[in-house]
mmCIF file of C-alpha atoms and ligand atoms in Angstrom:
data_model
loop_
_atom_site.group_PDB
_atom_site.id
_atom_site.type_symbol
_atom_site.label_atom_id
_atom_site.label_comp_id
_atom_site.label_asym_id
_atom_site.label_seq_id
_atom_site.Cartn_x
_atom_site.Cartn_y
_atom_site.Cartn_z
ATOM 1 C CA MET A 1 -62.049 7.809 -68.326
ATOM 2 C CA SER A 2 -62.185 11.139 -69.907
ATOM 3 C CA VAL A 3 -59.271 13.608 -69.958
ATOM 4 C CA LEU A 4 -60.762 15.821 -67.283
ATOM 5 C CA ASP A 5 -61.280 12.931 -65.077
ATOM 6 C CA LYS A 6 -57.503 12.385 -65.079
ATOM 7 C CA PHE A 7 -57.040 15.754 -63.248
ATOM 8 C CA SER A 8 -59.563 14.781 -60.553
ATOM 9 C CA LEU A 9 -58.221 14.543 -56.933
ATOM 10 C CA ALA A 10 -61.506 13.064 -55.529
ATOM 11 C CA GLY A 11 -60.672 10.583 -52.884
ATOM 12 C CA ARG A 12 -57.283 11.672 -52.146
ATOM 13 C CA THR A 13 -55.595 13.743 -49.368
ATOM 14 C CA ALA A 14 -52.899 16.334 -49.882
ATOM 15 C CA LEU A 15 -50.492 17.989 -47.346
ATOM 16 C CA VAL A 16 -49.210 21.378 -48.133
ATOM 17 C CA THR A 17 -46.593 23.039 -46.351
ATOM 18 C CA GLY A 18 -46.794 26.828 -45.697
ATOM 19 C CA GLY A 19 -50.358 26.570 -47.199
ATOM 20 C CA TYR A 20 -52.057 29.434 -45.330
ATOM 21 C CA ARG A 21 -50.945 32.499 -47.633
ATOM 22 C CA GLY A 22 -49.368 33.030 -50.720
ATOM 23 C CA LEU A 23 -48.648 30.442 -53.291
ATOM 24 C CA GLY A 24 -49.106 27.620 -50.664
ATOM 25 C CA LEU A 25 -52.909 28.821 -50.304
ATOM 26 C CA ALA A 26 -53.434 28.736 -53.746
ATOM 27 C CA PHE A 27 -52.077 25.357 -54.042
ATOM 28 C CA ALA A 28 -54.408 24.035 -51.197
ATOM 29 C CA THR A 29 -57.350 25.731 -52.822
ATOM 30 C CA GLY A 30 -56.583 24.233 -56.173
ATOM 31 C CA LEU A 31 -56.168 20.720 -54.863
ATOM 32 C CA ALA A 32 -59.427 20.953 -52.665
ATOM 33 C CA GLU A 33 -61.319 22.382 -55.789
ATOM 34 C CA ALA A 34 -59.876 19.451 -57.698
ATOM 35 C CA GLY A 35 -61.610 17.094 -54.965
ATOM 36 C CA ALA A 36 -58.697 16.489 -52.463
ATOM 37 C CA ASP A 37 -59.036 16.408 -48.791
ATOM 38 C CA VAL A 38 -56.154 18.937 -47.460
ATOM 39 C CA VAL A 39 -53.952 19.365 -44.462
ATOM 40 C CA ILE A 40 -52.303 22.797 -44.251
ATOM 41 C CA GLY A 41 -49.209 22.829 -42.146
ATOM 42 C CA ALA A 42 -46.928 26.072 -41.185
ATOM 43 C CA ARG A 43 -45.391 27.267 -38.095
ATOM 44 C CA ASP A 44 -48.167 29.619 -37.478
ATOM 45 C CA ALA A 45 -50.646 26.870 -36.328
ATOM 46 C CA ALA A 46 -53.609 29.548 -35.705
ATOM 47 C CA ALA A 47 -53.132 31.022 -39.385
ATOM 48 C CA SER A 48 -53.127 27.426 -40.663
ATOM 49 C CA LYS A 49 -56.333 26.411 -38.660
ATOM 50 C CA GLU A 50 -58.110 29.681 -40.113
ATOM 51 C CA ALA A 51 -57.022 29.115 -43.533
ATOM 52 C CA ALA A 52 -58.247 25.530 -43.508
ATOM 53 C CA ALA A 53 -61.602 26.462 -41.917
ATOM 54 C CA ARG A 54 -62.178 28.872 -44.587
ATOM 55 C CA LEU A 55 -61.288 26.446 -47.295
ATOM 56 C CA ALA A 56 -63.510 23.738 -45.922
ATOM 57 C CA GLU A 57 -66.440 26.085 -45.941
ATOM 58 C CA ALA A 58 -65.538 27.205 -49.416
ATOM 59 C CA THR A 59 -64.997 23.743 -50.947
ATOM 60 C CA GLY A 60 -67.036 21.208 -48.891
ATOM 61 C CA ARG A 61 -63.915 19.134 -48.483
ATOM 62 C CA THR A 62 -62.267 17.982 -45.262
ATOM 63 C CA VAL A 63 -59.542 20.410 -44.616
ATOM 64 C CA ILE A 64 -57.406 20.627 -41.433
ATOM 65 C CA GLY A 65 -54.573 22.911 -40.182
ATOM 66 C CA VAL A 66 -51.972 21.983 -38.069
ATOM 67 C CA GLY A 67 -48.622 23.552 -36.626
ATOM 68 C CA LEU A 68 -45.794 22.328 -38.766
ATOM 69 C CA ASP A 69 -42.036 23.065 -38.814
ATOM 70 C CA VAL A 70 -40.678 21.233 -41.793
ATOM 71 C CA ASN A 71 -37.296 21.241 -40.071
ATOM 72 C CA ASP A 72 -38.565 19.185 -37.141
ATOM 73 C CA ARG A 73 -38.913 15.563 -37.798
ATOM 74 C CA ALA A 74 -41.305 14.977 -34.992
ATOM 75 C CA SER A 75 -43.542 17.790 -36.403
ATOM 76 C CA GLY A 76 -43.522 16.449 -39.864
ATOM 77 C CA GLN A 77 -44.504 12.890 -38.563
ATOM 78 C CA ALA A 78 -47.239 14.507 -36.532
ATOM 79 C CA ALA A 79 -48.589 16.365 -39.751
ATOM 80 C CA VAL A 80 -48.468 13.039 -41.565
ATOM 81 C CA ASP A 81 -50.373 11.497 -38.679
ATOM 82 C CA ALA A 82 -53.020 14.166 -38.671
ATOM 83 C CA ALA A 83 -53.666 13.570 -42.339
ATOM 84 C CA LEU A 84 -54.460 9.824 -41.629
ATOM 85 C CA GLU A 85 -56.373 10.501 -38.591
ATOM 86 C CA ALA A 86 -58.686 13.082 -39.990
ATOM 87 C CA THR A 87 -58.971 11.598 -43.645
ATOM 88 C CA GLY A 88 -57.699 8.010 -43.390
ATOM 89 C CA ARG A 89 -55.083 8.513 -46.066
ATOM 90 C CA LEU A 90 -52.129 10.740 -47.574
ATOM 91 C CA ASP A 91 -51.308 10.681 -51.173
ATOM 92 C CA ILE A 92 -49.941 13.910 -52.238
ATOM 93 C CA LEU A 93 -47.177 16.056 -50.561
ATOM 94 C CA VAL A 94 -46.626 19.884 -51.831
ATOM 95 C CA ASN A 95 -43.398 21.117 -50.497
ATOM 96 C CA ASN A 96 -44.233 24.787 -50.711
ATOM 97 C CA ALA A 97 -42.673 26.080 -47.430
ATOM 98 C CA GLY A 98 -39.689 28.523 -48.169
ATOM 99 C CA THR A 99 -37.745 31.438 -47.243
ATOM 100 C CA CYS A 100 -35.665 34.181 -48.945
ATOM 101 C CA VAL A 101 -33.374 36.731 -47.720
ATOM 102 C CA HIS A 102 -32.042 39.567 -50.009
ATOM 103 C CA ARG A 103 -28.483 40.632 -48.889
ATOM 104 C CA PRO A 104 -25.026 40.985 -50.740
ATOM 105 C CA SER A 105 -22.848 37.828 -50.094
ATOM 106 C CA LEU A 106 -20.225 39.698 -48.284
ATOM 107 C CA ASP A 107 -22.581 40.685 -45.466
ATOM 108 C CA ILE A 108 -24.486 37.535 -45.020
ATOM 109 C CA PRO A 109 -24.175 36.083 -41.444
ATOM 110 C CA ASP A 110 -24.001 32.264 -41.010
ATOM 111 C CA GLU A 111 -27.374 32.038 -39.255
ATOM 112 C CA GLU A 112 -29.176 33.669 -42.203
ATOM 113 C CA TRP A 113 -27.421 31.294 -44.765
ATOM 114 C CA ASP A 114 -28.358 28.417 -42.422
ATOM 115 C CA GLU A 115 -32.038 29.453 -41.983
ATOM 116 C CA VAL A 116 -32.593 29.616 -45.805
ATOM 117 C CA PHE A 117 -30.989 26.191 -46.398
ATOM 118 C CA SER A 118 -32.605 24.562 -43.480
ATOM 119 C CA THR A 119 -35.924 25.635 -44.568
ATOM 120 C CA ASN A 120 -35.671 25.213 -48.404
ATOM 121 C CA VAL A 121 -33.509 22.290 -48.685
ATOM 122 C CA ASP A 122 -33.323 20.374 -45.279
ATOM 123 C CA GLY A 123 -36.908 20.644 -44.418
ATOM 124 C CA LEU A 124 -38.127 19.741 -47.787
ATOM 125 C CA TRP A 125 -35.852 16.681 -47.753
ATOM 126 C CA LYS A 126 -36.912 15.577 -44.188
ATOM 127 C CA LEU A 127 -40.668 15.824 -44.702
ATOM 128 C CA SER A 128 -40.313 14.154 -48.234
ATOM 129 C CA GLN A 129 -38.398 11.290 -46.615
ATOM 130 C CA THR A 130 -40.857 10.958 -43.771
ATOM 131 C CA THR A 131 -43.910 11.176 -46.263
ATOM 132 C CA ALA A 132 -42.260 8.706 -48.773
ATOM 133 C CA ARG A 133 -41.879 6.145 -45.848
ATOM 134 C CA HIS A 134 -45.734 6.183 -45.477
ATOM 135 C CA PHE A 135 -46.110 6.158 -49.234
ATOM 136 C CA THR A 136 -44.326 2.713 -49.226
ATOM 137 C CA THR A 137 -46.825 1.298 -47.001
ATOM 138 C CA VAL A 138 -49.617 2.268 -49.201
ATOM 139 C CA GLY A 139 -48.457 1.517 -52.786
ATOM 140 C CA GLY A 140 -47.161 4.897 -53.632
ATOM 141 C CA GLY A 141 -47.918 8.631 -53.802
ATOM 142 C CA THR A 142 -46.788 11.942 -55.395
ATOM 143 C CA ILE A 143 -44.527 14.764 -54.437
ATOM 144 C CA VAL A 144 -44.633 18.143 -56.003
ATOM 145 C CA ASN A 145 -41.688 20.433 -55.003
ATOM 146 C CA ILE A 146 -41.855 24.179 -55.244
ATOM 147 C CA GLY A 147 -38.622 25.283 -56.946
ATOM 148 C CA SER A 148 -37.900 28.567 -58.656
ATOM 149 C CA ILE A 149 -36.190 30.323 -61.631
ATOM 150 C CA SER A 150 -33.756 31.206 -59.249
ATOM 151 C CA ALA A 151 -32.331 27.815 -59.575
ATOM 152 C CA GLN A 152 -31.190 28.697 -63.092
ATOM 153 C CA ILE A 153 -30.598 32.591 -63.316
ATOM 154 C CA VAL A 154 -29.208 35.026 -60.875
ATOM 155 C CA ASN A 155 -31.944 37.606 -59.850
ATOM 156 C CA ARG A 156 -31.126 41.158 -60.126
ATOM 157 C CA PRO A 157 -30.809 43.987 -58.827
ATOM 158 C CA GLN A 158 -30.922 42.357 -55.323
ATOM 159 C CA TRP A 159 -28.554 39.589 -54.374
ATOM 160 C CA GLN A 160 -29.907 36.315 -52.512
ATOM 161 C CA PRO A 161 -27.230 33.560 -53.009
ATOM 162 C CA ALA A 162 -28.548 31.400 -50.396
ATOM 163 C CA TYR A 163 -31.907 31.223 -51.905
ATOM 164 C CA ASN A 164 -30.569 30.779 -55.561
ATOM 165 C CA ALA A 165 -28.312 27.868 -54.354
ATOM 166 C CA SER A 166 -31.161 26.326 -52.251
ATOM 167 C CA LYS A 167 -33.589 26.230 -54.987
ATOM 168 C CA ALA A 168 -30.942 24.730 -57.465
ATOM 169 C CA ALA A 169 -30.591 21.991 -54.593
ATOM 170 C CA VAL A 170 -34.313 21.419 -54.795
ATOM 171 C CA HIS A 171 -34.304 20.953 -58.423
ATOM 172 C CA GLN A 172 -31.641 18.628 -58.361
ATOM 173 C CA LEU A 173 -32.912 16.784 -55.333
ATOM 174 C CA THR A 174 -36.386 16.389 -57.178
ATOM 175 C CA LYS A 175 -34.582 14.529 -59.902
ATOM 176 C CA SER A 176 -32.592 12.422 -57.738
ATOM 177 C CA LEU A 177 -35.445 11.194 -55.622
ATOM 178 C CA ALA A 178 -37.499 10.701 -58.836
ATOM 179 C CA ALA A 179 -35.067 8.293 -60.092
ATOM 180 C CA GLU A 180 -34.817 6.332 -56.963
ATOM 181 C CA TRP A 181 -38.342 6.157 -55.922
ATOM 182 C CA ALA A 182 -39.751 5.565 -59.387
ATOM 183 C CA PRO A 183 -39.997 1.755 -58.769
ATOM 184 C CA LEU A 184 -41.786 2.328 -55.383
ATOM 185 C CA ASN A 185 -44.620 4.121 -57.397
ATOM 186 C CA ILE A 186 -43.558 7.504 -55.884
ATOM 187 C CA ARG A 187 -43.507 10.410 -58.464
ATOM 188 C CA VAL A 188 -41.646 13.534 -57.764
ATOM 189 C CA ASN A 189 -41.825 16.639 -59.924
ATOM 190 C CA ALA A 190 -41.210 20.376 -59.314
ATOM 191 C CA VAL A 191 -42.695 23.635 -60.595
ATOM 192 C CA ALA A 192 -40.067 26.629 -61.087
ATOM 193 C CA PRO A 193 -42.205 29.952 -60.871
ATOM 194 C CA GLY A 194 -41.071 33.136 -61.998
ATOM 195 C CA TYR A 195 -42.148 36.425 -60.131
ATOM 196 C CA VAL A 196 -45.388 35.858 -58.327
ATOM 197 C CA LYS A 197 -46.969 38.567 -55.992
ATOM 198 C CA THR A 198 -46.959 37.222 -52.561
ATOM 199 C CA GLU A 199 -45.565 38.556 -49.204
ATOM 200 C CA MET A 200 -42.100 36.878 -49.980
ATOM 201 C CA ALA A 201 -41.833 38.603 -53.286
ATOM 202 C CA PRO A 202 -42.255 42.377 -53.526
ATOM 203 C CA VAL A 203 -42.988 42.231 -57.166
ATOM 204 C CA ASP A 204 -44.823 45.572 -57.612
ATOM 205 C CA GLU A 205 -42.047 47.737 -55.869
ATOM 206 C CA PRO A 206 -40.805 50.163 -58.399
ATOM 207 C CA GLN A 207 -36.964 49.271 -57.709
ATOM 208 C CA PHE A 208 -37.653 45.833 -59.257
ATOM 209 C CA LYS A 209 -39.631 46.763 -62.102
ATOM 210 C CA ALA A 210 -36.849 47.327 -64.649
ATOM 211 C CA ARG A 211 -35.307 43.919 -63.944
ATOM 212 C CA TRP A 212 -38.416 41.616 -62.936
ATOM 213 C CA ILE A 213 -41.252 42.871 -65.048
ATOM 214 C CA ASP A 214 -39.693 45.055 -68.109
ATOM 215 C CA ASP A 215 -37.214 42.281 -68.984
ATOM 216 C CA ALA A 216 -39.928 39.533 -69.136
ATOM 217 C CA PRO A 217 -41.582 38.862 -72.404
ATOM 218 C CA MET A 218 -45.052 38.904 -70.791
ATOM 219 C CA GLN A 219 -44.039 42.110 -69.131
ATOM 220 C CA ARG A 220 -45.981 41.312 -65.893
ATOM 221 C CA TYR A 221 -45.743 39.362 -62.720
ATOM 222 C CA ALA A 222 -48.200 36.386 -61.951
ATOM 223 C CA VAL A 223 -50.726 35.880 -59.099
ATOM 224 C CA PRO A 224 -50.612 32.617 -57.316
ATOM 225 C CA ASP A 225 -53.724 31.203 -59.064
ATOM 226 C CA GLU A 226 -51.632 31.047 -62.277
ATOM 227 C CA ILE A 227 -49.234 28.545 -60.703
ATOM 228 C CA ALA A 228 -51.901 26.396 -58.693
ATOM 229 C CA PRO A 229 -53.389 24.433 -62.140
ATOM 230 C CA THR A 230 -49.740 23.018 -62.745
ATOM 231 C CA VAL A 231 -49.540 21.636 -59.148
ATOM 232 C CA VAL A 232 -52.784 20.164 -59.566
ATOM 233 C CA PHE A 233 -51.760 18.571 -62.705
ATOM 234 C CA LEU A 234 -48.560 17.144 -61.262
ATOM 235 C CA ALA A 235 -50.283 15.913 -58.421
ATOM 236 C CA SER A 236 -52.859 14.040 -60.571
ATOM 237 C CA ASP A 237 -53.131 10.981 -62.812
ATOM 238 C CA ALA A 238 -52.949 13.584 -65.610
ATOM 239 C CA SER A 239 -49.215 13.537 -65.201
ATOM 240 C CA SER A 240 -48.909 9.856 -64.498
ATOM 241 C CA PHE A 241 -45.829 9.267 -66.815
ATOM 242 C CA MET A 242 -44.150 12.312 -65.474
ATOM 243 C CA THR A 243 -41.261 12.215 -62.867
ATOM 244 C CA GLY A 244 -38.220 14.233 -62.275
ATOM 245 C CA SER A 245 -39.584 17.072 -64.211
ATOM 246 C CA VAL A 246 -39.219 20.680 -63.216
ATOM 247 C CA VAL A 247 -41.919 22.911 -64.970
ATOM 248 C CA VAL A 248 -40.998 26.484 -65.543
ATOM 249 C CA ILE A 249 -43.854 28.766 -65.289
ATOM 250 C CA ASP A 250 -42.297 32.335 -65.675
ATOM 251 C CA GLY A 251 -44.228 34.470 -68.345
ATOM 252 C CA GLY A 252 -40.949 33.686 -70.626
ATOM 253 C CA TYR A 253 -38.587 35.400 -67.986
ATOM 254 C CA THR A 254 -35.953 32.609 -68.641
ATOM 255 C CA LEU A 255 -35.971 32.675 -72.422
ATOM 256 C CA HIS A 256 -33.543 35.166 -73.122
HETATM 257 P P1 LIG B 1 -44.681 33.282 -48.342
HETATM 258 O O1 LIG B 1 -43.502 33.856 -47.527
HETATM 259 O O2 LIG B 1 -45.874 34.128 -48.530
HETATM 260 O O3 LIG B 1 -44.981 31.883 -47.652
HETATM 261 C C1 LIG B 1 -44.162 31.155 -47.077
HETATM 262 C C2 LIG B 1 -44.856 29.939 -46.299
HETATM 263 O O4 LIG B 1 -43.979 28.923 -45.846
HETATM 264 C C3 LIG B 1 -45.583 30.746 -45.007
HETATM 265 O O5 LIG B 1 -46.807 30.074 -44.930
HETATM 266 C C4 LIG B 1 -44.615 30.238 -43.944
HETATM 267 O O6 LIG B 1 -45.366 30.026 -42.633
HETATM 268 C C5 LIG B 1 -44.232 28.827 -44.386
HETATM 269 N N1 LIG B 1 -42.840 28.358 -43.831
HETATM 270 C C6 LIG B 1 -41.806 29.132 -43.730
HETATM 271 N N2 LIG B 1 -40.837 28.380 -43.194
HETATM 272 C C7 LIG B 1 -41.432 27.325 -42.662
HETATM 273 C C8 LIG B 1 -41.018 26.116 -41.885
HETATM 274 N N3 LIG B 1 -39.900 26.045 -41.295
HETATM 275 N N4 LIG B 1 -42.074 25.036 -41.636
HETATM 276 C C9 LIG B 1 -43.221 25.367 -42.118
HETATM 277 N N5 LIG B 1 -43.787 26.324 -42.894
HETATM 278 C C10 LIG B 1 -42.861 27.113 -43.076
HETATM 279 O O7 LIG B 1 -43.954 32.842 -49.558
HETATM 280 P P2 LIG B 1 -44.506 32.488 -51.237
HETATM 281 O O8 LIG B 1 -45.942 32.106 -51.188
HETATM 282 O O9 LIG B 1 -43.990 33.630 -52.141
HETATM 283 O O10 LIG B 1 -43.450 31.245 -51.473
HETATM 284 C C11 LIG B 1 -44.048 29.792 -51.595
HETATM 285 C C12 LIG B 1 -42.776 29.007 -52.244
HETATM 286 O O11 LIG B 1 -42.933 29.468 -53.684
HETATM 287 C C13 LIG B 1 -41.609 29.007 -51.712
HETATM 288 O O12 LIG B 1 -40.836 27.852 -51.608
HETATM 289 C C14 LIG B 1 -40.895 30.100 -52.405
HETATM 290 O O13 LIG B 1 -39.401 29.844 -52.479
HETATM 291 C C15 LIG B 1 -41.468 29.509 -54.004
HETATM 292 N N6 LIG B 1 -41.375 30.528 -54.786
HETATM 293 C C16 LIG B 1 -42.002 31.867 -54.495
HETATM 294 C C17 LIG B 1 -41.861 32.721 -55.767
HETATM 295 C C18 LIG B 1 -42.598 34.079 -55.606
HETATM 296 O O14 LIG B 1 -42.352 35.060 -56.601
HETATM 297 N N7 LIG B 1 -43.301 34.410 -54.649
HETATM 298 C C19 LIG B 1 -41.215 32.358 -56.942
HETATM 299 C C20 LIG B 1 -40.780 31.174 -57.125
HETATM 300 C C21 LIG B 1 -40.736 30.268 -55.982
HETATM 301 P P3 LIG B 1 -44.819 30.076 -41.028
HETATM 302 O O15 LIG B 1 -43.776 31.342 -41.316
HETATM 303 O O16 LIG B 1 -46.135 30.367 -40.486
HETATM 304 O O17 LIG B 1 -44.056 28.823 -40.861
#
């Protein structure tokens, strides 16, 4: 097998949460281009189906969109079942769905804190457990969690304490599940992106330039395509001896 063959995902199926826009769409696209069939799942079922149709057309892979709320266990099981029905298998879970709120701590209502944690941590946990239960019936699988540099730095000038704490939880849960599930042949890794231009992150607004861009050694933000190859790598046999790793991709932002 050549080294590039190890990156191939031909014959495998991936479920990408929040995969119709932003980073998730780049991940779904990268996985399909690497040969995987893909299920895109988010609460906006119509947007998920539209993105899936476009990606199927562009790549020739089987790509379907489903309505999925990662907080809802029945919905998560339905997404797993949809993958099995459409492609006969499920090998890869990319936990990409996430949300962020900018607000000073003293002003945060409980509902807002709960929304961030329930999406970024509880939802990731529930779908990982549901999917891993399937993986145990087929000899294994891989999970790629989307963490953040916010797990290890405090972003400025805006305050986002719930998001920062939630992503620290994602990194530690990645390690915890990796250790526990290694004997089950389930690998669990994460990527920790820096600033990436998406609807969530207003990286090109002037008020953020001094802290987000000028402070970064590479002096720029990323586009989603620059994060996707690492997700493909972590999903594939090219990373067969990696589990519990958190790969930082931030243009050097966390180096100082
Ligand atoms: P976007 O806001 O553009 O996309 C988030 C996606 O998640 C949407 O498709 C949304 O769809 C989906 N989603 C939200 N809540 C749920 C839910 N309960 N169930 C299922 N899907 C859900 O964000 P990004 O592309 O910027 O971010 C993607 C991931 O990358 C997140 O985990 C984020 O924390 C992380 N990240 C982003 C960085 C950045 O600079 N952009 C940097 C580091 C990490 P819908 O609302 O229809 O459900």
